[in-house]
Coordinates of C-alpha atoms in Angstrom, one line a residue:
Chain A
M1 CA -86.4 -64.4 -36.1
A2 CA -86.0 -64.8 -32.4
D3 CA -88.4 -68.1 -32.5
A4 CA -85.8 -70.0 -34.9
T5 CA -83.2 -69.4 -32.8
L6 CA -82.2 -72.1 -29.7
R7 CA -82.4 -70.5 -27.1
S8 CA -85.2 -69.0 -24.7
D9 CA -84.1 -65.0 -24.0
D10 CA -84.3 -62.2 -26.2
G11 CA -80.5 -62.3 -26.9
P12 CA -79.2 -61.4 -30.7
V13 CA -77.9 -63.8 -32.9
A14 CA -74.5 -62.1 -32.3
A15 CA -74.5 -63.1 -28.8
S16 CA -74.9 -66.2 -28.9
K17 CA -73.1 -68.9 -26.8
Q18 CA -74.6 -71.8 -29.0
D19 CA -72.5 -73.5 -31.9
P20 CA -72.6 -71.2 -34.7
A21 CA -73.1 -74.1 -37.1
A22 CA -75.9 -75.2 -35.2
E23 CA -77.2 -71.0 -35.1
A24 CA -77.1 -70.8 -38.6
K25 CA -78.7 -74.2 -39.3
A26 CA -81.8 -73.0 -36.9
L27 CA -82.1 -70.0 -38.8
F28 CA -81.2 -70.5 -42.3
G29 CA -81.7 -74.3 -42.5
D30 CA -78.8 -76.6 -43.5
A31 CA -77.2 -74.8 -46.7
H32 CA -75.2 -72.7 -44.5
Q33 CA -72.4 -73.4 -42.0
Q34 CA -71.6 -69.5 -40.6
V35 CA -73.5 -66.7 -39.1
T36 CA -72.8 -63.6 -38.5
A37 CA -74.3 -60.3 -37.2
R38 CA -73.4 -56.9 -36.1
S39 CA -75.0 -53.8 -35.6
V40 CA -73.9 -50.2 -35.3
T41 CA -75.9 -46.7 -35.1
I42 CA -75.1 -44.2 -37.5
N43 CA -75.8 -40.7 -36.7
K44 CA -77.7 -39.9 -40.0
P45 CA -81.6 -40.5 -40.9
V46 CA -82.3 -43.5 -41.6
A47 CA -83.5 -42.8 -45.7
E48 CA -79.9 -41.4 -46.3
V49 CA -78.2 -44.4 -44.7
Y50 CA -80.4 -46.8 -46.6
R51 CA -80.0 -44.7 -50.1
F52 CA -76.2 -44.9 -49.8
F53 CA -76.3 -48.4 -48.8
R54 CA -79.1 -50.0 -51.6
D55 CA -76.3 -48.6 -54.0
F56 CA -74.2 -51.6 -54.1
R57 CA -72.0 -49.3 -56.6
N58 CA -71.0 -47.4 -53.1
L59 CA -69.9 -50.6 -50.6
P60 CA -66.6 -51.3 -52.1
Q61 CA -65.6 -47.6 -51.0
F62 CA -66.3 -49.1 -46.9
M63 CA -65.5 -52.9 -47.3
E64 CA -62.6 -53.4 -47.2
N65 CA -62.4 -56.7 -48.9
V66 CA -64.7 -56.5 -51.7
V67 CA -62.6 -55.2 -54.8
S68 CA -65.5 -54.5 -57.2
I69 CA -69.6 -54.8 -57.5
T70 CA -71.0 -54.6 -61.0
V71 CA -74.7 -54.0 -61.1
A72 CA -76.1 -55.2 -63.7
D73 CA -79.7 -54.1 -62.2
D74 CA -82.2 -53.3 -60.2
R75 CA -81.5 -56.7 -58.2
Q76 CA -79.0 -58.9 -60.1
S77 CA -74.9 -57.5 -59.2
H78 CA -71.6 -59.1 -59.8
W79 CA -69.1 -59.0 -56.4
V80 CA -65.3 -59.8 -56.7
V81 CA -63.8 -60.0 -53.4
K82 CA -60.6 -60.3 -52.1
A83 CA -59.6 -64.0 -50.3
P84 CA -56.7 -65.6 -48.4
G85 CA -53.0 -66.0 -50.5
G86 CA -54.0 -62.9 -53.0
K87 CA -56.6 -64.3 -54.3
T88 CA -60.2 -63.5 -55.1
V89 CA -63.3 -64.8 -55.2
E90 CA -66.8 -63.9 -57.6
W91 CA -69.7 -65.0 -57.3
D92 CA -73.4 -63.4 -58.9
A93 CA -76.0 -61.6 -56.0
I94 CA -79.6 -61.5 -56.7
V95 CA -81.3 -59.2 -54.5
T96 CA -84.5 -61.8 -52.3
D97 CA -85.9 -59.0 -50.3
E98 CA -86.3 -55.2 -50.1
A99 CA -88.3 -52.8 -47.8
P100 CA -87.1 -49.2 -48.6
D101 CA -86.0 -47.9 -45.4
R102 CA -86.2 -51.2 -43.5
H103 CA -83.9 -53.9 -44.9
I104 CA -82.4 -55.1 -48.0
A105 CA -81.7 -59.0 -48.4
W106 CA -79.3 -61.0 -51.0
E107 CA -78.5 -64.6 -52.3
S108 CA -75.5 -65.9 -54.2
Q109 CA -76.5 -67.7 -57.7
P110 CA -75.4 -70.9 -58.2
G111 CA -72.0 -71.1 -59.1
A112 CA -70.5 -69.0 -56.3
D113 CA -67.4 -69.8 -54.7
V114 CA -67.8 -68.7 -51.7
P115 CA -71.9 -69.3 -51.6
N116 CA -73.2 -66.6 -49.1
S117 CA -76.2 -64.4 -48.3
G118 CA -76.6 -61.5 -46.7
R119 CA -79.2 -59.0 -44.8
V120 CA -79.4 -55.9 -43.6
E121 CA -81.6 -54.0 -41.3
F122 CA -82.2 -50.7 -41.1
R123 CA -84.4 -49.5 -38.1
D124 CA -85.3 -45.4 -37.2
A125 CA -83.5 -44.8 -33.9
G126 CA -84.9 -41.4 -33.7
Q127 CA -82.7 -39.2 -32.4
R128 CA -79.6 -41.5 -32.4
G129 CA -80.2 -41.9 -36.2
T130 CA -80.2 -45.7 -37.4
V131 CA -79.7 -48.8 -36.0
V132 CA -77.7 -50.9 -39.0
T133 CA -77.6 -54.9 -38.5
A134 CA -75.6 -56.6 -40.8
T135 CA -76.5 -60.8 -40.8
I136 CA -74.5 -62.6 -43.2
T137 CA -74.3 -65.9 -43.7
Y138 CA -71.5 -68.4 -45.9
D139 CA -70.2 -71.4 -46.1
P140 CA -66.6 -71.0 -45.5
P141 CA -64.1 -72.5 -48.3
F142 CA -62.3 -75.8 -47.5
G143 CA -64.2 -76.3 -44.3
V144 CA -62.0 -75.7 -41.1
V145 CA -58.9 -75.5 -42.6
G146 CA -60.3 -72.6 -44.9
K147 CA -61.8 -71.1 -41.8
I148 CA -58.3 -70.9 -40.0
I149 CA -56.4 -69.5 -42.9
A150 CA -59.5 -67.0 -43.4
K151 CA -58.6 -66.1 -39.7
M152 CA -55.0 -65.5 -40.0
F153 CA -55.1 -63.0 -43.3
Q154 CA -58.3 -61.1 -41.3
R155 CA -60.4 -62.4 -43.8
E156 CA -63.0 -64.2 -41.4
P157 CA -66.3 -62.0 -42.1
A158 CA -67.3 -61.9 -38.0
I159 CA -64.1 -59.2 -37.8
Q160 CA -64.9 -58.0 -41.3
A161 CA -68.0 -57.6 -41.2
R162 CA -67.4 -55.2 -38.3
R163 CA -64.6 -53.3 -39.3
D164 CA -67.0 -52.4 -42.8
L165 CA -69.8 -51.1 -40.5
R166 CA -67.2 -49.2 -38.6
R167 CA -66.0 -47.6 -41.8
F168 CA -69.8 -47.2 -42.7
K169 CA -70.6 -45.5 -40.0
Q170 CA -67.5 -43.1 -40.3
L171 CA -68.1 -42.5 -43.9
M172 CA -71.7 -41.6 -43.7
E173 CA -71.3 -39.4 -40.2
T174 CA -68.1 -38.1 -41.1
G175 CA -67.8 -38.1 -45.1
E176 CA -64.3 -39.6 -45.0
I177 CA -62.5 -42.9 -43.2
A178 CA -60.0 -42.9 -40.2
T179 CA -57.0 -43.4 -41.3
P180 CA -53.6 -43.1 -39.6
A181 CA -51.8 -42.4 -42.8
K182 CA -49.5 -40.2 -42.7
N183 CA -49.7 -39.8 -46.6
K184 CA -51.2 -40.9 -50.0
Q185 CA -48.3 -43.1 -50.3
E186 CA -48.9 -45.0 -47.1
F187 CA -52.6 -45.0 -47.3
E188 CA -52.3 -46.6 -50.4
E189 CA -50.0 -49.5 -48.6
M190 CA -52.5 -49.5 -45.9
G191 CA -55.9 -49.9 -47.5
L192 CA -58.3 -49.2 -45.7
Chain B
M1 CA -38.9 -34.9 -42.6
K2 CA -37.1 -35.4 -38.8
A3 CA -39.3 -36.5 -36.1
L4 CA -38.9 -38.2 -32.6
T5 CA -39.2 -41.7 -32.6
W6 CA -40.2 -44.6 -30.3
H7 CA -37.7 -47.8 -30.4
G8 CA -38.6 -48.9 -27.4
K9 CA -38.3 -48.6 -23.1
H10 CA -35.8 -45.6 -22.5
D11 CA -34.8 -45.6 -25.8
V12 CA -36.3 -42.6 -28.1
R13 CA -34.2 -41.3 -31.5
M14 CA -34.3 -39.0 -33.8
D15 CA -35.4 -40.4 -37.0
T16 CA -36.0 -39.3 -40.7
H17 CA -39.4 -40.0 -42.0
P18 CA -41.7 -39.5 -45.2
D19 CA -42.8 -36.5 -45.5
P20 CA -47.1 -35.6 -44.1
G21 CA -49.1 -34.9 -46.8
I22 CA -53.5 -34.8 -47.3
V23 CA -55.0 -38.1 -47.3
N24 CA -58.7 -37.2 -46.2
P25 CA -60.9 -34.3 -47.4
R26 CA -61.0 -33.0 -43.9
D27 CA -57.5 -33.2 -43.4
C28 CA -54.6 -30.3 -42.9
V29 CA -50.5 -30.6 -42.8
I30 CA -48.6 -28.3 -40.3
K31 CA -45.2 -26.9 -39.9
V32 CA -44.8 -27.7 -36.4
T33 CA -43.8 -24.2 -34.8
S34 CA -43.6 -25.7 -30.8
T35 CA -44.4 -29.0 -29.7
A36 CA -43.8 -30.2 -26.3
I37 CA -42.9 -33.6 -24.2
C38 CA -45.7 -34.2 -21.6
G39 CA -45.6 -35.8 -19.0
S40 CA -47.7 -38.2 -20.0
D41 CA -45.1 -39.4 -23.0
L42 CA -43.0 -40.5 -20.2
H43 CA -45.7 -43.3 -19.7
L44 CA -44.6 -44.2 -23.3
Y45 CA -40.5 -43.7 -22.5
D46 CA -41.0 -45.8 -19.8
G47 CA -42.8 -48.9 -21.2
Y48 CA -45.9 -48.7 -19.6
I49 CA -48.5 -48.0 -22.6
P50 CA -49.3 -51.3 -24.5
T51 CA -49.5 -51.6 -28.2
M52 CA -46.1 -49.4 -29.0
K53 CA -44.4 -50.3 -32.1
S54 CA -40.7 -49.3 -33.2
G55 CA -40.6 -46.1 -35.4
D56 CA -44.0 -44.5 -33.7
I57 CA -43.7 -40.8 -33.5
L58 CA -44.5 -39.2 -30.3
G59 CA -45.8 -36.0 -28.9
H60 CA -49.8 -34.9 -28.5
E61 CA -48.7 -31.2 -27.6
F62 CA -48.0 -29.5 -30.5
M63 CA -48.8 -26.0 -32.3
G64 CA -48.0 -24.6 -36.2
E65 CA -48.6 -23.1 -39.4
V66 CA -50.9 -24.6 -42.1
V67 CA -49.0 -25.4 -44.9
E68 CA -51.9 -27.5 -46.9
V69 CA -55.4 -28.0 -46.7
G70 CA -57.7 -30.9 -47.7
A71 CA -60.6 -29.9 -50.0
K72 CA -63.1 -30.1 -46.8
S73 CA -60.8 -27.9 -44.4
T74 CA -62.0 -24.9 -43.3
L75 CA -58.6 -23.3 -42.5
K76 CA -56.3 -21.7 -44.6
V77 CA -52.6 -21.9 -45.7
G78 CA -50.5 -19.4 -43.3
Q79 CA -52.7 -19.5 -40.4
R80 CA -51.3 -20.4 -37.1
V81 CA -53.5 -23.1 -35.0
V82 CA -52.8 -25.1 -31.7
V83 CA -53.9 -28.7 -32.5
P84 CA -56.0 -30.8 -29.3
F85 CA -54.2 -34.0 -28.6
T86 CA -57.7 -36.1 -29.0
I87 CA -58.4 -36.4 -32.7
S88 CA -62.6 -36.4 -33.2
C89 CA -64.8 -35.8 -36.0
G90 CA -66.8 -33.7 -34.5
A91 CA -70.1 -35.2 -36.7
C92 CA -70.8 -38.4 -34.4
Y93 CA -73.4 -38.8 -31.4
H94 CA -70.9 -37.8 -28.7
C95 CA -69.1 -35.4 -30.2
G96 CA -72.5 -34.0 -30.3
K97 CA -72.8 -33.6 -26.7
H98 CA -69.3 -32.2 -26.4
Q99 CA -68.2 -35.4 -25.1
Y100 CA -65.1 -35.2 -27.9
S101 CA -62.6 -37.6 -26.1
A102 CA -65.0 -40.7 -27.0
C103 CA -65.7 -39.8 -30.7
D104 CA -66.8 -42.7 -32.5
N105 CA -64.7 -42.3 -36.0
G106 CA -61.5 -40.9 -34.3
L107 CA -60.0 -44.4 -34.6
P108 CA -59.9 -46.7 -37.6
A109 CA -62.1 -49.0 -38.0
D110 CA -58.7 -52.1 -37.7
N111 CA -57.4 -50.1 -34.1
Q112 CA -60.8 -49.8 -32.5
D113 CA -60.7 -53.6 -31.8
I114 CA -58.4 -53.0 -28.9
A115 CA -59.8 -50.9 -27.2
Q116 CA -63.1 -52.3 -27.3
T117 CA -61.6 -55.3 -26.1
L118 CA -59.8 -53.6 -23.0
Y119 CA -62.7 -50.8 -22.7
G120 CA -65.9 -52.2 -24.0
H121 CA -66.1 -49.2 -26.4
P122 CA -63.6 -47.4 -28.9
M123 CA -62.4 -43.7 -27.8
A124 CA -61.1 -40.9 -29.9
G125 CA -57.7 -41.4 -31.5
L126 CA -54.5 -39.7 -29.7
F127 CA -52.0 -38.2 -31.7
G128 CA -48.5 -39.8 -30.9
Y129 CA -49.7 -42.1 -28.4
S130 CA -49.5 -46.1 -29.2
H131 CA -51.7 -48.1 -31.7
M132 CA -54.4 -48.4 -29.1
T133 CA -55.4 -44.9 -29.9
G134 CA -54.8 -45.2 -33.4
G135 CA -51.7 -45.1 -34.4
Y136 CA -51.4 -41.3 -35.6
A137 CA -48.0 -40.0 -35.9
G138 CA -46.9 -37.3 -33.5
G139 CA -46.4 -33.9 -33.7
Q140 CA -42.6 -34.0 -31.7
A141 CA -41.8 -33.5 -35.6
E142 CA -41.1 -30.9 -38.4
Y143 CA -44.0 -31.6 -40.0
V144 CA -48.0 -33.4 -38.7
R145 CA -50.8 -34.5 -40.8
V146 CA -54.3 -33.5 -38.7
P147 CA -57.5 -35.2 -39.4
F148 CA -60.5 -33.5 -39.1
S149 CA -58.9 -29.9 -39.3
D150 CA -62.5 -28.4 -39.7
I151 CA -63.4 -28.6 -36.4
G152 CA -59.8 -29.6 -34.4
P153 CA -57.6 -26.9 -34.6
I154 CA -58.1 -23.7 -33.0
V155 CA -56.4 -20.3 -34.7
I156 CA -54.6 -17.8 -33.5
P157 CA -54.8 -14.2 -33.5
D158 CA -51.1 -12.9 -34.8
G159 CA -49.1 -11.1 -32.3
V160 CA -49.5 -13.7 -29.8
D161 CA -46.8 -15.8 -28.8
D162 CA -46.6 -19.7 -29.0
D163 CA -45.8 -20.3 -25.5
K164 CA -48.6 -18.6 -24.1
V165 CA -51.4 -20.6 -26.1
L166 CA -49.3 -24.0 -26.7
F167 CA -50.9 -25.9 -23.8
L168 CA -54.0 -25.6 -25.0
S169 CA -53.3 -28.6 -26.7
D170 CA -53.8 -30.6 -23.7
I171 CA -52.4 -29.5 -20.3
L172 CA -54.4 -26.4 -19.6
P173 CA -58.1 -27.8 -21.1
T174 CA -56.8 -31.1 -19.1
G175 CA -56.7 -29.5 -15.9
W176 CA -59.1 -27.3 -16.5
M177 CA -61.1 -30.0 -17.0
A178 CA -59.8 -31.7 -13.7
A179 CA -61.3 -28.7 -11.9
D180 CA -64.9 -28.9 -13.8
N181 CA -65.7 -32.3 -12.7
A182 CA -64.7 -31.4 -8.7
D183 CA -68.2 -29.2 -9.2
I184 CA -66.8 -27.0 -7.6
E185 CA -68.4 -24.2 -5.3
P186 CA -67.7 -21.5 -3.8
G187 CA -66.5 -21.5 -0.5
D188 CA -64.3 -24.9 -1.0
T189 CA -61.1 -26.5 -0.2
V190 CA -59.7 -28.1 -2.9
A191 CA -56.8 -30.6 -2.1
V192 CA -54.6 -31.5 -5.2
W193 CA -52.5 -33.9 -5.7
G194 CA -49.4 -34.1 -8.0
C195 CA -48.3 -30.3 -8.8
G196 CA -47.0 -31.3 -12.5
P197 CA -48.6 -29.1 -15.1
V198 CA -51.8 -30.8 -14.9
G199 CA -52.1 -30.0 -11.6
L200 CA -50.8 -26.8 -11.8
F201 CA -53.4 -25.4 -14.0
A202 CA -55.9 -27.5 -11.9
V203 CA -54.9 -25.3 -9.0
Q204 CA -55.0 -22.3 -11.0
S205 CA -58.9 -23.1 -12.5
A206 CA -60.1 -24.5 -8.8
F207 CA -59.8 -20.8 -7.7
L208 CA -61.3 -19.1 -11.3
M209 CA -64.3 -21.5 -10.5
G210 CA -64.1 -19.8 -6.8
A211 CA -62.5 -22.3 -4.9
E212 CA -61.6 -20.4 -1.1
R213 CA -58.7 -22.7 -0.6
V214 CA -56.9 -25.3 -2.7
I215 CA -54.4 -27.4 -1.0
A216 CA -51.2 -28.7 -3.4
I217 CA -49.3 -31.7 -2.8
D218 CA -46.2 -33.2 -4.1
H219 CA -42.4 -34.1 -2.7
F220 CA -40.4 -31.9 -5.7
P221 CA -40.4 -28.1 -4.1
R222 CA -40.1 -26.6 -7.2
R223 CA -43.4 -27.4 -7.9
L224 CA -45.0 -26.7 -4.8
E225 CA -42.8 -23.8 -5.1
L226 CA -44.9 -23.1 -8.1
A227 CA -48.5 -23.9 -7.1
K228 CA -47.5 -21.4 -3.9
R229 CA -47.7 -18.6 -6.7
F230 CA -51.7 -19.1 -7.7
G231 CA -52.5 -18.9 -3.7
A232 CA -52.3 -22.7 -3.2
E233 CA -51.7 -24.3 0.4
T234 CA -48.9 -26.9 0.5
I235 CA -48.1 -30.1 1.8
N236 CA -44.6 -31.6 1.0
F237 CA -45.5 -35.8 1.8
E238 CA -41.8 -36.4 2.6
E239 CA -42.1 -34.1 5.4
T240 CA -45.8 -34.4 6.2
A241 CA -48.5 -36.8 7.1
V242 CA -51.3 -36.2 3.8
Y243 CA -54.6 -37.1 5.3
E244 CA -53.3 -36.2 9.1
A245 CA -52.3 -32.7 7.4
L246 CA -55.6 -32.5 5.2
M247 CA -57.4 -33.4 8.3
E248 CA -55.9 -30.3 10.4
M249 CA -56.0 -27.9 7.3
T250 CA -60.0 -28.3 7.4
G251 CA -60.8 -28.7 11.1
G252 CA -61.3 -32.6 10.5
I253 CA -64.2 -32.0 7.6
G254 CA -61.9 -32.9 4.7
P255 CA -61.3 -31.7 1.1
D256 CA -65.0 -30.6 -0.6
A257 CA -63.2 -32.2 -3.9
V258 CA -59.5 -33.8 -4.2
I259 CA -58.1 -34.3 -7.9
D260 CA -55.8 -36.9 -8.8
S261 CA -53.4 -35.4 -11.1
V262 CA -50.9 -38.3 -10.3
G263 CA -52.0 -41.5 -12.4
L264 CA -50.3 -44.3 -13.0
E265 CA -46.9 -43.6 -12.0
A266 CA -47.3 -41.9 -8.6
H267 CA -43.9 -41.6 -6.9
G268 CA -42.9 -42.2 -3.2
F269 CA -42.1 -45.3 -1.1
F270 CA -45.8 -46.5 0.1
V271 CA -46.5 -49.7 1.1
D272 CA -49.0 -50.2 -1.2
N273 CA -47.2 -48.5 -3.8
I274 CA -44.6 -51.0 -3.4
I275 CA -46.7 -53.8 -4.1
D276 CA -47.7 -52.7 -7.0
Q277 CA -44.6 -52.0 -8.3
I278 CA -44.5 -55.5 -7.9
K279 CA -47.5 -56.4 -9.5
V280 CA -46.8 -54.3 -12.2
S281 CA -43.0 -55.6 -13.0
T282 CA -44.5 -58.9 -12.8
F283 CA -47.9 -58.4 -14.7
L284 CA -50.2 -59.1 -12.1
G285 CA -51.7 -55.4 -12.1
T286 CA -51.4 -52.5 -14.6
D287 CA -51.8 -49.2 -12.6
R288 CA -50.4 -47.7 -9.7
I289 CA -52.6 -46.2 -7.5
H290 CA -51.1 -44.4 -4.3
A291 CA -53.0 -40.8 -5.0
L292 CA -55.8 -41.9 -5.5
R293 CA -56.5 -44.3 -2.9
Q294 CA -55.0 -41.2 -0.8
A295 CA -57.4 -38.6 -1.9
I296 CA -60.7 -40.8 -1.4
I297 CA -59.7 -41.7 1.8
A298 CA -59.2 -37.9 2.6
C299 CA -62.4 -36.8 0.7
R300 CA -64.5 -35.2 2.4
K301 CA -67.8 -37.2 3.4
G302 CA -70.3 -36.6 0.4
G303 CA -67.3 -35.2 -1.5
R304 CA -66.2 -35.2 -5.1
V305 CA -63.2 -37.1 -7.0
S306 CA -61.8 -35.3 -9.5
M307 CA -59.5 -38.0 -11.5
P308 CA -57.8 -36.4 -14.6
A309 CA -54.5 -38.4 -14.5
V310 CA -54.1 -41.1 -17.0
Y311 CA -54.9 -44.8 -15.9
G312 CA -54.5 -47.6 -18.6
G313 CA -55.6 -51.2 -17.2
F314 CA -56.1 -52.4 -13.9
V315 CA -56.0 -51.9 -10.0
D316 CA -56.8 -53.5 -7.0
K317 CA -57.1 -52.3 -3.1
F318 CA -59.5 -49.7 -5.0
P319 CA -61.2 -48.2 -1.7
L320 CA -64.1 -49.3 -3.2
G321 CA -65.6 -49.4 0.8
A322 CA -65.2 -45.4 1.6
F323 CA -66.2 -44.7 -1.5
M324 CA -69.1 -45.7 -1.3
Q325 CA -70.0 -45.2 3.0
K326 CA -69.3 -41.9 2.3
G327 CA -71.3 -41.3 -1.0
L328 CA -68.4 -40.1 -3.1
T329 CA -68.9 -39.0 -6.8
L330 CA -66.2 -39.8 -9.2
K331 CA -65.8 -37.9 -12.7
T332 CA -62.6 -39.0 -14.7
G333 CA -61.9 -39.0 -18.6
Q334 CA -59.6 -38.2 -21.2
T335 CA -60.0 -34.0 -21.7
H336 CA -62.5 -32.8 -24.4
V337 CA -60.1 -30.2 -25.8
Q338 CA -62.5 -29.2 -28.4
H339 CA -65.0 -28.4 -26.3
Y340 CA -62.9 -26.0 -23.7
M341 CA -60.3 -24.5 -25.9
P342 CA -62.3 -21.4 -27.1
G343 CA -63.6 -20.1 -23.9
L344 CA -59.4 -20.9 -22.6
L345 CA -58.3 -18.9 -25.1
N346 CA -60.3 -16.4 -24.2
A347 CA -58.6 -16.5 -20.9
I348 CA -55.6 -16.8 -22.1
L349 CA -55.8 -13.2 -24.1
E350 CA -57.5 -11.7 -20.9
D351 CA -54.4 -12.5 -18.6
K352 CA -56.6 -14.7 -16.8
I353 CA -54.8 -17.2 -16.8
D354 CA -50.7 -17.7 -16.4
T355 CA -49.8 -20.4 -19.1
T356 CA -46.0 -19.5 -19.8
F357 CA -44.5 -19.8 -15.6
L358 CA -44.6 -23.5 -16.3
I359 CA -41.8 -23.7 -19.2
S360 CA -38.0 -24.3 -17.7
H361 CA -36.5 -25.0 -21.0
H362 CA -36.5 -24.5 -25.0
M363 CA -34.4 -27.0 -26.9
P364 CA -34.0 -27.7 -30.8
L365 CA -36.4 -30.9 -31.8
D366 CA -33.2 -31.9 -32.4
E367 CA -32.6 -32.6 -28.9
A368 CA -35.4 -33.8 -28.3
P369 CA -34.0 -37.5 -26.8
T370 CA -31.3 -35.6 -24.2
G371 CA -35.0 -33.7 -23.9
Y372 CA -36.7 -36.8 -22.6
K373 CA -33.9 -38.2 -20.3
M374 CA -33.8 -34.8 -18.4
F375 CA -37.8 -35.0 -18.0
H376 CA -37.5 -38.1 -16.9
D377 CA -34.2 -37.7 -14.4
H378 CA -35.2 -34.4 -13.3
Q379 CA -38.2 -33.4 -12.9
D380 CA -37.9 -31.0 -10.4
E381 CA -36.2 -28.8 -12.6
Y382 CA -37.7 -29.7 -15.8
T383 CA -41.3 -28.6 -15.0
K384 CA -42.0 -28.0 -19.0
I385 CA -39.6 -28.6 -22.1
V386 CA -40.9 -27.1 -25.2
L387 CA -38.8 -28.5 -28.8
K388 CA -39.0 -25.7 -31.6
P389 CA -37.9 -27.2 -35.2
G390 CA -34.9 -25.1 -36.6
M391 CA -33.9 -23.7 -33.7
N392 CA -30.2 -23.5 -33.0

């Protein structure tokens, strides 16, 4: 992947100072405008972490904006995701590439409200557990204006990916997701 | 329930809040029986800590009776527990190394952004101490929801008074870790800046770890008197020049280890302190570090600097030259409470450590706002206030 970037060093995509659009284009071609990648280390064996993530029905447990994922078969799934203004966006996704305990990639099918693709890599980190890197490319709705709106609502995927990965780590390591809510009612109001 | 609630600088009130309940499987809820006001609560009271919101419940030194448990809590209803002020998961890499205050998972994911931006990494959650530390409701309340109750709270045997064990929650382990971080060797001379609760526990701990002499520095006579009770020699910095005194008392060598338990609101009218104050009030800097500067200059060559005091932001005029040239070592950090609790509970039960000497006042929880004002305005007389829900 490093060969495709616009830089001469080994710096990861998430740390790029380049124009994100140019970076995305170099990595994934013209189709997508934004790219975001984040890494987190989870103190669990890679097989356990992969198995949990591979069952997409588990993802809404820690992905704040994912309302539901319905799994049709091993490769096809339907995603319903929160969007700014109380709306939702939906798409069908298909698994395009997978290697157990190594990586999984998926892509939205034609007709998606927000065309996107994702790739999550899992690397055995020995005693430290598993390094999980999520790379998401997407086309922001309504161009620049949509992106500003999205940021206001904290639905911007870079922020979202970082927080979702932290929640994924919490769920895998502690069996629950940390919340300052004093009781169930406050938790319902706050969400994840 | 009623709880001490922050509304702004020097504005805390008793407000009514919804009762806490179980949210996550590892939670418990406790009915508070004793809850103290900490010196670091005064940093909130004075408005030094960012990310506070009006309506936040304060308090991080508390204990009580378990009244409700989640499915994965190991506690039982009716048990008496002291709760660590740090909220740590017990499952991440850092907790595995007993670096509990560096826990990866104690902070809610959204709250981690602030600490990550300020410090480079998110830290453990803390009870009742701003949204940067998780926005968790604190313990100056009738009830508290306690996350990760299977690894945090320590069960207290029947028949042991609250007053004896309450300080396991924060200041006792903090004072102990301060001495631990000073890597004390038998025969050492240890100087302690600040004879607040943490400093006084550091004095006791230093002797237990083999220090031959402990020199305690403060300007409140009553606090120096308490330090003397535990065998410390004292320096009142309003009457005595500290560096000169330390040099004379150690034959020109300087203390082998120095402990700064003063922190970001150092008192006293020193030139650099006043400059720091001006900078703080004009937002040019955040922390005042007079005590730390003095400690570094006085410390013997190759000595150890331990810093339990709370700092939050940036400082300038840190004597980096002295620090480097003398080859000092600095250890610091929020306290790894869960690591120290069991050993210190035993030390209390075996009467090796005196904890109750510190308490100057008991007050009803309802009078907590008065307690804050008295603790803030009359530190010499009010060494430690314990609030009791239900007391008349």
